[in-house]
Coordinates of C-alpha atoms in Angstrom, one line a residue:
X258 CA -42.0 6.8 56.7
X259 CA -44.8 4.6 55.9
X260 CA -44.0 1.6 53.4
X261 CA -46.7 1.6 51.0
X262 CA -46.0 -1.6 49.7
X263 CA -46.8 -3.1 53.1
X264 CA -50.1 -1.3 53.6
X265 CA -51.4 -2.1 50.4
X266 CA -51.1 -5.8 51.4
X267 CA -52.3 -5.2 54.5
X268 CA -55.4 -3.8 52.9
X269 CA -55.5 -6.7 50.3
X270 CA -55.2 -9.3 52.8
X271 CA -58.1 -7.3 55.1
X272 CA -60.4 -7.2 52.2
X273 CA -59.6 -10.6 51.3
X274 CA -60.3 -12.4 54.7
X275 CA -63.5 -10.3 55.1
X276 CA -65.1 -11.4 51.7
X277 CA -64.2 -15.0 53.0
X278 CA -65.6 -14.5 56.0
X279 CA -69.1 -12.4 55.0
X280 CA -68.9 -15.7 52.6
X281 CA -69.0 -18.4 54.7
X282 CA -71.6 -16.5 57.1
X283 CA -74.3 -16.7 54.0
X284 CA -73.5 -20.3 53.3
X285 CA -73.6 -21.1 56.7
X286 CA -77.2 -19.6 57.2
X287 CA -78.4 -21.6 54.8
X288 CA -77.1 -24.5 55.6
X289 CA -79.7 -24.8 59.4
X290 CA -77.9 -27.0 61.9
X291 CA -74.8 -27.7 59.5
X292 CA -73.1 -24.3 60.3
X293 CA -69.1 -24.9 60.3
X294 CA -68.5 -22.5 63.0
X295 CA -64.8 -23.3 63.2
X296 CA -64.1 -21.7 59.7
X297 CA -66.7 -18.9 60.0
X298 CA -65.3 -18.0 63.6
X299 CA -62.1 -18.1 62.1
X300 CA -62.7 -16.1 58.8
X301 CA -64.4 -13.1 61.0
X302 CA -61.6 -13.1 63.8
X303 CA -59.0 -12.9 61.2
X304 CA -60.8 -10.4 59.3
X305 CA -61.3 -8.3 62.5
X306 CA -57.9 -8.6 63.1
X307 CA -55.6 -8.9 59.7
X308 CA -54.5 -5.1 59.1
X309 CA -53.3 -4.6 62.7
X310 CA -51.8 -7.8 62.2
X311 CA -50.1 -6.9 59.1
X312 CA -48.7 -3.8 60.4
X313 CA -46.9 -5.5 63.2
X314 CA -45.4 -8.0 60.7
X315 CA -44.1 -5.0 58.5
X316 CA -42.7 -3.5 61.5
X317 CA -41.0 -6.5 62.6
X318 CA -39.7 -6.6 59.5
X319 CA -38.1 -3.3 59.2
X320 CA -36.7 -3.8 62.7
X321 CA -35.0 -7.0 61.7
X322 CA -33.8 -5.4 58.4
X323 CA -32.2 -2.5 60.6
X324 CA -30.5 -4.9 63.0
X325 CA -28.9 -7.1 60.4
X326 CA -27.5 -3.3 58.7
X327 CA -26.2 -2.5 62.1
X328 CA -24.5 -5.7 62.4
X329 CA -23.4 -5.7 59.1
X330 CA -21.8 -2.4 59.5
X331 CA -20.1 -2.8 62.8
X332 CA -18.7 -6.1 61.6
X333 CA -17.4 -4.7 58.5
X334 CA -15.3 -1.4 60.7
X335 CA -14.6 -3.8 63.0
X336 CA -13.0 -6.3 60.8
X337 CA -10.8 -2.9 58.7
X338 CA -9.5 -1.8 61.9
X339 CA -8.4 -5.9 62.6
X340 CA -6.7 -6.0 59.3
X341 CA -4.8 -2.6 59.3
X342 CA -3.8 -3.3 63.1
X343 CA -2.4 -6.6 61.9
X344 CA -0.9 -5.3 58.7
X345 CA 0.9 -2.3 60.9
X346 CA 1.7 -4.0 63.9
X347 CA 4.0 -7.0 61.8
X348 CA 6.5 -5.0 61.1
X349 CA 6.8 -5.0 57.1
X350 CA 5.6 -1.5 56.6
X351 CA 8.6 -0.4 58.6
X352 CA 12.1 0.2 57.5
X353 CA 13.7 -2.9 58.3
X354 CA 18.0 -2.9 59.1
X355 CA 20.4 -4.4 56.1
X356 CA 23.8 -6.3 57.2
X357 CA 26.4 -6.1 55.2
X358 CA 27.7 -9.4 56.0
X359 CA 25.1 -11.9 57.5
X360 CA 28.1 -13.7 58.4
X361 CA 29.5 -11.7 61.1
X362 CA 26.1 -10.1 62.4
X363 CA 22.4 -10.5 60.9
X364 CA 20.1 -7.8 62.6
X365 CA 16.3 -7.9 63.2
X366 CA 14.4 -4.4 64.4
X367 CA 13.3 -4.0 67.6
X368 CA 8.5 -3.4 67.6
X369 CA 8.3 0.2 67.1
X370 CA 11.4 1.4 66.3
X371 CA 11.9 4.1 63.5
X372 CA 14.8 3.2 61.1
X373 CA 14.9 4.9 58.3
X374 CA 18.4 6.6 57.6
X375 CA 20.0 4.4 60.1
X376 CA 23.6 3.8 59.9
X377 CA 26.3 2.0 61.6
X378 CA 29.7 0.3 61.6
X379 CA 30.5 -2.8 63.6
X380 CA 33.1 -4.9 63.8
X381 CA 33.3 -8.2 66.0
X382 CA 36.5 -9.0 67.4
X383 CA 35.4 -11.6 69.6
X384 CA 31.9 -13.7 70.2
X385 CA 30.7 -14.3 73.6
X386 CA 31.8 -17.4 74.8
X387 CA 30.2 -19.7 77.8
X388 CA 32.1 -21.9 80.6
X389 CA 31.5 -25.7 79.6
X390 CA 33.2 -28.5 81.4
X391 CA 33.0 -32.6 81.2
X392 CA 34.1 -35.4 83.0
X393 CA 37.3 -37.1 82.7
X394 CA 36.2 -40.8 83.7
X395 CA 33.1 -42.2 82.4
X396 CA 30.7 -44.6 84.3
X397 CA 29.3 -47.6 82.9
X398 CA 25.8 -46.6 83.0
X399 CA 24.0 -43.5 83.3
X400 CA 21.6 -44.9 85.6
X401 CA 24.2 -46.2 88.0
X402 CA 24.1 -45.0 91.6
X403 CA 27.1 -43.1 92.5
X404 CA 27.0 -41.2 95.5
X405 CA 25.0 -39.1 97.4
X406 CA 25.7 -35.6 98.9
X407 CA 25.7 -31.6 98.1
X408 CA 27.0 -30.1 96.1
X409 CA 27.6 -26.0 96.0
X410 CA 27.7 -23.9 93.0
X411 CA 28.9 -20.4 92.7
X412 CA 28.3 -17.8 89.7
X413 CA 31.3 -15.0 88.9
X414 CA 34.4 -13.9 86.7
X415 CA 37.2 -16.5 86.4
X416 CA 40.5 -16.6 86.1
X417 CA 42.5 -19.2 83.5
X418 CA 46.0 -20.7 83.2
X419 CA 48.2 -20.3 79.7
X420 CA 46.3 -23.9 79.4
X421 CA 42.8 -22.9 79.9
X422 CA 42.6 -24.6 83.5
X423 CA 40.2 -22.8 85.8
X424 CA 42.8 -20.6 88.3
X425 CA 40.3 -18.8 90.5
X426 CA 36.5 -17.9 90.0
X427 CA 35.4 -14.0 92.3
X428 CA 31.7 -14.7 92.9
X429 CA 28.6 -12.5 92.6
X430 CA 27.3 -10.8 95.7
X431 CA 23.8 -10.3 94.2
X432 CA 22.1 -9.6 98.0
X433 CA 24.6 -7.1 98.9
X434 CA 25.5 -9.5 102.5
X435 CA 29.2 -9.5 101.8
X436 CA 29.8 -13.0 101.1
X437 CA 29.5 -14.8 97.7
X438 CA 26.4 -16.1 96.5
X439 CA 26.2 -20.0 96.1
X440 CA 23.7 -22.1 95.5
X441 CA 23.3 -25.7 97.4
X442 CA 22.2 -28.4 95.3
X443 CA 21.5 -32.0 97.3
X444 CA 22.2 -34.8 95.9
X445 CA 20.4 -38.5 97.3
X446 CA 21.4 -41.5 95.5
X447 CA 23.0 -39.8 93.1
X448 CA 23.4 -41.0 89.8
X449 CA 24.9 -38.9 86.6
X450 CA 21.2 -38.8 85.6
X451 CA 19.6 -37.6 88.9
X452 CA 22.5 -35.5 89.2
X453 CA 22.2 -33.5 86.1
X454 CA 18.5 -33.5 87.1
X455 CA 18.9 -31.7 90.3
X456 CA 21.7 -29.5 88.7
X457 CA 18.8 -28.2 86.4
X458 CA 16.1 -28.0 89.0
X459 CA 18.1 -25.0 90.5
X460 CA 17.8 -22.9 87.1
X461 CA 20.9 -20.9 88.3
X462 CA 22.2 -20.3 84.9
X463 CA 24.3 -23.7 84.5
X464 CA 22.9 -26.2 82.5
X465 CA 23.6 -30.5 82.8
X466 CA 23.6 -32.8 80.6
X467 CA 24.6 -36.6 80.3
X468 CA 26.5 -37.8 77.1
X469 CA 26.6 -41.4 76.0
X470 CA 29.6 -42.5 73.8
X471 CA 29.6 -45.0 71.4
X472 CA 30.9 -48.2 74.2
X473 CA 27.6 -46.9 75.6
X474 CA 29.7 -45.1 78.7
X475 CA 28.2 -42.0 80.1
X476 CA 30.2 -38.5 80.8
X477 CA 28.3 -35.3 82.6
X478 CA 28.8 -32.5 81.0
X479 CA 27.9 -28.9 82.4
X480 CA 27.6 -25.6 80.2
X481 CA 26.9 -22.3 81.6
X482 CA 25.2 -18.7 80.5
X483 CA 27.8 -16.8 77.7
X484 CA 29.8 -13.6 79.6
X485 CA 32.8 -12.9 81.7
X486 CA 30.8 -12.8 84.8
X487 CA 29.0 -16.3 83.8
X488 CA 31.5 -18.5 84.6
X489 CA 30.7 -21.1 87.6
X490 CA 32.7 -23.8 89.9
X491 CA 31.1 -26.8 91.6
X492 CA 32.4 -28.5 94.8
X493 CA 31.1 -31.3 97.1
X494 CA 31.3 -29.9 100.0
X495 CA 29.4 -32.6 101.2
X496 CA 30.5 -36.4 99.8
X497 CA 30.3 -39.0 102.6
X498 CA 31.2 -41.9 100.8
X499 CA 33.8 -39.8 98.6
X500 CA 32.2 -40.6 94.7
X501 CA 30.7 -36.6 94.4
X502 CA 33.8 -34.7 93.9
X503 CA 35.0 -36.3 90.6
X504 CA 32.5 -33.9 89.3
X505 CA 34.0 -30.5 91.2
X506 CA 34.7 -27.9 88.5
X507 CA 37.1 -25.1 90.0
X508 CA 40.9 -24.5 90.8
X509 CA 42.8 -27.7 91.1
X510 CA 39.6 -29.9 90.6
X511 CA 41.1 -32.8 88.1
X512 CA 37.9 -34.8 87.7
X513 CA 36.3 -32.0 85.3
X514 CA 38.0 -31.0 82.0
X515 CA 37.0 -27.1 81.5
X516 CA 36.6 -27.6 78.0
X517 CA 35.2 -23.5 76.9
X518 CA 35.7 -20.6 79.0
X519 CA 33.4 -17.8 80.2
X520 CA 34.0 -14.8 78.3
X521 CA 32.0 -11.3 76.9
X522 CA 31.6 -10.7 73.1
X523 CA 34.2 -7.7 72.3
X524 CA 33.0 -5.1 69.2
X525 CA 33.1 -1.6 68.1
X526 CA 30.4 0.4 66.9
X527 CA 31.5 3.6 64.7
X528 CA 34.6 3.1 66.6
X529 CA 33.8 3.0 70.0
X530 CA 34.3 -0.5 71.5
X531 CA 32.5 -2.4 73.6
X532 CA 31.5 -5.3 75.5
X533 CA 28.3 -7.5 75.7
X534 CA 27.7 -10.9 77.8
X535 CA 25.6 -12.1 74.9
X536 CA 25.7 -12.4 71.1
X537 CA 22.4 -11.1 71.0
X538 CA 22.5 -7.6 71.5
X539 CA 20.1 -4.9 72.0
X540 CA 21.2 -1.9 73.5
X541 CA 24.0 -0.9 71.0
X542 CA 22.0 0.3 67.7
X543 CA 18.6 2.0 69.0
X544 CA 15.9 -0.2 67.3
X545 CA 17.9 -2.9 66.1
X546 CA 18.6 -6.1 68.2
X547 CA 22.3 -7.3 66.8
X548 CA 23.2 -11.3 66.6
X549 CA 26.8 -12.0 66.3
X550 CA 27.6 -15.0 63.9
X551 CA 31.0 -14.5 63.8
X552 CA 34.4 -12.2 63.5
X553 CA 35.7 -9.8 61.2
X554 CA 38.9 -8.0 60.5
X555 CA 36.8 -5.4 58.6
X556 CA 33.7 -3.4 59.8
X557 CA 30.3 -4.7 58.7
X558 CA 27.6 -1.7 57.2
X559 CA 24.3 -1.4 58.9
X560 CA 21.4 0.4 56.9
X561 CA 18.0 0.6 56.4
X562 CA 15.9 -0.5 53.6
X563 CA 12.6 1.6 52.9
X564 CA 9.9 -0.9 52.2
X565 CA 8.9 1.0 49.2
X566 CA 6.3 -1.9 47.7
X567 CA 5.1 -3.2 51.1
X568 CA 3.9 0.8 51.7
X569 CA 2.3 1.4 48.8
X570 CA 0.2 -2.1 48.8
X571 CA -0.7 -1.2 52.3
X572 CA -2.1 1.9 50.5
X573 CA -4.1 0.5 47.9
X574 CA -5.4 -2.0 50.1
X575 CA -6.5 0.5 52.7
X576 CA -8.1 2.6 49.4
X577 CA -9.4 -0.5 48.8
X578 CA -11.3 -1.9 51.9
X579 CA -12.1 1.5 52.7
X580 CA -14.6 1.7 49.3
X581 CA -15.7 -1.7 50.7
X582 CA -16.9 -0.4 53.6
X583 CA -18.1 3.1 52.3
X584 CA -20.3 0.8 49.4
X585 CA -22.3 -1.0 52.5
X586 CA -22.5 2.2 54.2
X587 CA -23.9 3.7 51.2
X588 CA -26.4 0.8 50.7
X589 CA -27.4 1.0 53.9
X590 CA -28.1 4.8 54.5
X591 CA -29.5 5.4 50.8
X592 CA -32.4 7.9 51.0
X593 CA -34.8 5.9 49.2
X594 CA -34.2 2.0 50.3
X595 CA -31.6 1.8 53.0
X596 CA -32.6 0.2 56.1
X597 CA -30.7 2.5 57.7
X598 CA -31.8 5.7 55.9
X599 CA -32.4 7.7 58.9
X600 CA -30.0 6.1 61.8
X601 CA -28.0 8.3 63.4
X602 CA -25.1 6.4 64.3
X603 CA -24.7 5.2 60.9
X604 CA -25.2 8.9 59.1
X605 CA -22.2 10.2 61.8
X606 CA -20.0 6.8 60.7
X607 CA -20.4 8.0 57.3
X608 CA -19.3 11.5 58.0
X609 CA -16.0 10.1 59.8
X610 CA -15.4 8.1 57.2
X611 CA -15.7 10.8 54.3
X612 CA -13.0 13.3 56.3
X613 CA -10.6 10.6 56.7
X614 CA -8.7 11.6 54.1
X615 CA -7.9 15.1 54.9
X616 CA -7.5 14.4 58.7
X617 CA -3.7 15.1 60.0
X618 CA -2.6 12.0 60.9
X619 CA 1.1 13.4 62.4
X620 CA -0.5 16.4 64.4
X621 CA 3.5 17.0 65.3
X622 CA 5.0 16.4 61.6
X623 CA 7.5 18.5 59.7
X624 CA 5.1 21.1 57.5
X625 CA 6.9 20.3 54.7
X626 CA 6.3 16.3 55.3
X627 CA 3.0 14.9 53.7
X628 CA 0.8 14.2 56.7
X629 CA -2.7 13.7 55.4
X630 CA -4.0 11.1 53.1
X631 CA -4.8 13.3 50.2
X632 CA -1.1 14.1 50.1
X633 CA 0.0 10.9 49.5
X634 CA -2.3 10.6 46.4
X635 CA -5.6 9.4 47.9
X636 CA -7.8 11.3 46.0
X637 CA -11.4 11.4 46.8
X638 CA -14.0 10.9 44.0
X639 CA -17.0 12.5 43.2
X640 CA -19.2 9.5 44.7
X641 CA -17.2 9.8 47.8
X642 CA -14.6 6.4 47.1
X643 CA -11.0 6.8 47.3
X644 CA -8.7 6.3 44.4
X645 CA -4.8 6.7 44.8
X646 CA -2.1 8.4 42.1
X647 CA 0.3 6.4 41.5
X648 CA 2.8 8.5 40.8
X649 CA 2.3 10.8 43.8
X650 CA 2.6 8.2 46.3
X651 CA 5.7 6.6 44.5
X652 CA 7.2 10.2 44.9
X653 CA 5.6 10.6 48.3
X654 CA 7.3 7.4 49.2
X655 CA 10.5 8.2 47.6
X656 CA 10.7 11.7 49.1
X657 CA 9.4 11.4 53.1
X658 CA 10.0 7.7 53.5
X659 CA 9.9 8.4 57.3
X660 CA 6.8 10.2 57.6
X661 CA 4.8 7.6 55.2
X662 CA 6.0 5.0 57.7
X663 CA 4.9 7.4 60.7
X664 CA 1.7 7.4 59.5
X665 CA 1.5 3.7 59.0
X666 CA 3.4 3.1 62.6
X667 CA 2.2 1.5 65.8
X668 CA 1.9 4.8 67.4
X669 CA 1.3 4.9 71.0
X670 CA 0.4 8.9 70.9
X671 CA -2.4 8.5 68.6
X672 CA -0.9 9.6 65.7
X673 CA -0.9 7.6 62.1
X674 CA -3.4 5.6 60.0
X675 CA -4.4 2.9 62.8
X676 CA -5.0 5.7 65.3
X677 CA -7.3 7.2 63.3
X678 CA -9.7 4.1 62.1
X679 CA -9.8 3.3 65.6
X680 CA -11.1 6.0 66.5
X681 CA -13.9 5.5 64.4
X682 CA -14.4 2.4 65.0
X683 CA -15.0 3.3 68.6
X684 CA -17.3 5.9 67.8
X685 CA -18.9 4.4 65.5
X686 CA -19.7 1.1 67.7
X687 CA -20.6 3.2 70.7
X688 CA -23.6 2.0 72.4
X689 CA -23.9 5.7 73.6
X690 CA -24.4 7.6 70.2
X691 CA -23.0 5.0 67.8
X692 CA -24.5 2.2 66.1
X693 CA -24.3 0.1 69.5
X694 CA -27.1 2.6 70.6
X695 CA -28.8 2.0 67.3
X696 CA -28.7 -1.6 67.7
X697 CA -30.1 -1.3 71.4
X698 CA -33.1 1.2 70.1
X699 CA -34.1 -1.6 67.6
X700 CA -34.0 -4.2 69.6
X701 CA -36.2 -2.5 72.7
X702 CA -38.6 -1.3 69.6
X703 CA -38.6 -5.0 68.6
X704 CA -39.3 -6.3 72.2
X705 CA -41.9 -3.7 72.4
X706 CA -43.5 -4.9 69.6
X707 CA -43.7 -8.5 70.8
X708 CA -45.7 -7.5 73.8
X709 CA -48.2 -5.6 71.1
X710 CA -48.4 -8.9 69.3
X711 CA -48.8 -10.8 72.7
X712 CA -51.5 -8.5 73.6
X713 CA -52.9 -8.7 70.0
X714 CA -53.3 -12.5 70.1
X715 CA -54.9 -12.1 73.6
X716 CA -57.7 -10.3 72.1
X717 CA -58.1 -12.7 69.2
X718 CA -58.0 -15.4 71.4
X719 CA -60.5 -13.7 73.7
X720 CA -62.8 -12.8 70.0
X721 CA -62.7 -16.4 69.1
X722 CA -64.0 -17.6 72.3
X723 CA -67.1 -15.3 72.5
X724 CA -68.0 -15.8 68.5
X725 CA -67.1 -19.3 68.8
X726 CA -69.9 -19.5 71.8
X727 CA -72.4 -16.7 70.1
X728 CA -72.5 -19.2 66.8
X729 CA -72.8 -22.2 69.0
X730 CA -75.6 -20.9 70.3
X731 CA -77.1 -19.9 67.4
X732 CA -76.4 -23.2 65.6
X733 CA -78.3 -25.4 68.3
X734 CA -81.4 -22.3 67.9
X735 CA -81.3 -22.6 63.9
X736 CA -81.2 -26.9 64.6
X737 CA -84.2 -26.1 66.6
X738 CA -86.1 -24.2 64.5
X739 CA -85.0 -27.0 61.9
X740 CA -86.6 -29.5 64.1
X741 CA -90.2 -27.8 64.4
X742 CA -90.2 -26.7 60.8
X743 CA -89.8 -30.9 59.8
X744 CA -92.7 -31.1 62.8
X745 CA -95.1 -28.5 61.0
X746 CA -94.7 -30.1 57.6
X747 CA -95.2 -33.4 58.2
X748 CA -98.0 -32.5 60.3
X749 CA -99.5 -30.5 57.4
X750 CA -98.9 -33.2 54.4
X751 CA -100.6 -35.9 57.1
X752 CA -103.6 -33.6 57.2
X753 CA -103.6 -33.0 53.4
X754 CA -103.3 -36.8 52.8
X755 CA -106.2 -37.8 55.6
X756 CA -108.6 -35.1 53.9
X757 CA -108.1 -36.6 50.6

């Protein structure tokens, strides 16, 4: 469509320069040898060349109008689709678990889980406990050299004394060759420092520390992972000078005080029970990840809580970020002024947009279940905005608490709000037939008109010089002229004066 507004300055501007120039030509001719062939040159090229010039700028303009619409547009899906897949992907629009007692267990649910309805009883009988041990004798200093040697540390199930001493430890076979796994941990001018150093170096699952009393004295201590099979002993099995096996942990060591012992957290769950190495716990309640605080002599309740208002904000503020969007969308496609009135990739964005509403968004869901938009009270308007009812998507919520959180759910089957605005996003970005293409179109129209600009200049440049050396020309011819005319009459008046 052609603007009007931009030819009719074109042809103002045209008009204008000619008139300037024709001007400047008349004033110039009478002026002889004084001709200012700089501003007539330039009055004529620019006369000569100001519509073409003009529609080039309009076009430019336009291009650079659509390009900014484009960008505005992809920025704005761009940035919905961000802010839902944040919104869904924190968790708060899912039902989240409920202890009864947050001092026996508190319980956090697991990314994706579905909770709603959930139920359980648990009661902890005993917390999982982990091996610790510390040195009888302390040494004056930390820092001070004790020995030097190996030492060998070995992971499995222990056995205890009536007094909690350390009777036997049955080590792991982990690489199936029939002996125990240990691990050998050197030791070279050993102090408790370097020692608890190179005990932590190993990472086997036993960690050393060094503890300084109040006289300043320094004791090792040594603390393992929490479970039955966790427990650990440690033996110099290589002490030349004799110093190293103070610090051997295991039966009839006396130089290590086995202070906790390695044991699994004991619980039933609707009666059944069980054992875990840790406190934390993930495999008992599907979706929930259990941490034990404590022990009860009475089960603890596990539920879910619906998160009625975090659902129906996230629906209000989808409504609303979706009119948002559909207002620029609107501005930019609108018949009469939109830059992007006839765009293709913005025209099928709008269409996506405006079936949102009524697309199934749990293609699998019970038919009974709300699983569109519109059924949750997004009601569509008759300028093509979303407004929700209240009262619909209270009862909506109320009634199908699981299918509402379906459809606002990190889905990995492409089911549920997010699935759905990404897939328009993507479409609608496309550089194939979205408005990526659009944006690529404009800017090889905009390239293609610098080149029309570059050649236009060319021929100015190229109109300039010829005119520039025509008026030249003409100019020295006129000067001439000027010069014989002056002859002629002085000639004449000195033949007038010698007659009289």
């Amino acid at each position: 469509m052609t603007d009007v507004s931009s030819t009719s300055a074109a042809g103002t501007t045209t008009t204008s320069v000619t008139k300037s120039a024709a001007s400047a030509l008349l004033t110039s001719l009478n002026t002889g040898s004084g001709v200012d062939t700089d501003a007539l040159v330039t009055g004529l090229v620019q006369a000569q060349f100001a519509s073409k010039n003009a529609a080039l700028t309009a076009k430019s303009d336009k291009l650079t109008a659509q390009l900014s619409g484009v960008s505005t547009l992809k920025s704005a899906i761009t940035d919905f689709a961000a802010a839902l897949d944040t919104l869904v992907k924190g968790g708060t629009l899912q039902s989240q678990p409920v202890s009864s007692n947050a001092s026996v267990l508190t319980a956090t649910p697991i990314s994706g889980a579905k909770l709603t309805g959930m139920t359980a009883s648990i009661r902890v009988d005993r917390l999982a406990t982990a091996q610790t041990a510390v040195s009888v004798n302390s040494v004056a200093s930390k820092n001070e050299v004790i020995g030097s040697g190996t030492f060998t540390l070995k992971l499995g199930t222990a056995s205890y004394d009536a007094g909690g001493a350390m009777t036997g430890i049955t080590g792991t076979d982990a690489d199936g060759d029939g002996a125990e796994d240990t691990i050998a941990i050197d030791i070279t001018d050993g102090s408790l420092t370097s020692i608890a150093a190179a005990i932590n170096k190993k990472q086997a699952g036993v960690t050393a520390s060094v503890v300084t009393d109040a006289d300043g004295r320094a004791f090792l201590s040594l603390r393992g992972e929490t479970g039955s099979a966790k427990a650990f002993s440690l033996e110099a099995t290589s002490d030349p000078s004799g110093t190293l096996s103070q610090f051997n942990v295991g039966p009839n060591a006396a130089g290590m005080n086995v202070t906790g012992k390695a044991g699994n957290a004991v619980l039933s769950v609707d009666g059944i029970t069980v054992e875990r190495a840790s406190n934390s716990i993930s495999d008992l309640v599907e979706g929930v990840k259990l941490d034990l605080t404590g022990i009860s002599t009475t089960p603890v309740s596990l539920s879910s809580s619906v998160p009625t208002k975090a659902l129906t904000s996230a629906v209000e503020d989808f409504v609303y970020t979706y009119n948002l969007l559909l207002g620029e969308l609107q501005k930019q496609t609108d018949p009469i002024t939109g830059d992007l009135r006839g765009d293709t990739g913005a025209q099928n964005m709008m269409r996506s947009l405006k079936g949102l509403s009524l697309r199934d968004l749990l293609p699998g869901g019970a038919a009974d279940q709300p699983r569109t938009l519109a059924q949750l009270g997004v009601l569509t308007n008759r300028d093509g905005t979303l407004s929700v009812n209240s009262a619909t998507l209270s009862k909506a919520i109320a009634d199908h608490p699981g299918a509402i959180e379906a459809m606002f759910s990190n889905s990995s089957d492409g089911s549920g709000v997010l699935a759905a605005l990404n897939s328009i996003k993507l479409n609608a970005t496309s550089t194939l037939y979205g408005l990526g293409a659009s944006a690529t179109r404009y800017n090889q129209a905009k390239s293609d008109l610098t080149e029309q600009q570059d050649r236009l200049t060319t021929q100015q440049e190229k109109m300039t010089t010829r005119l520039t050396q025509q008026f030249a020309s003409m100019n020295a011819r006129v000067a001439a002229y000027k010069s014989t005319q002056t002859f002629m009459e002085n000639q004449i008046k000195a033949w007038t004066n010698g007659n009289n």
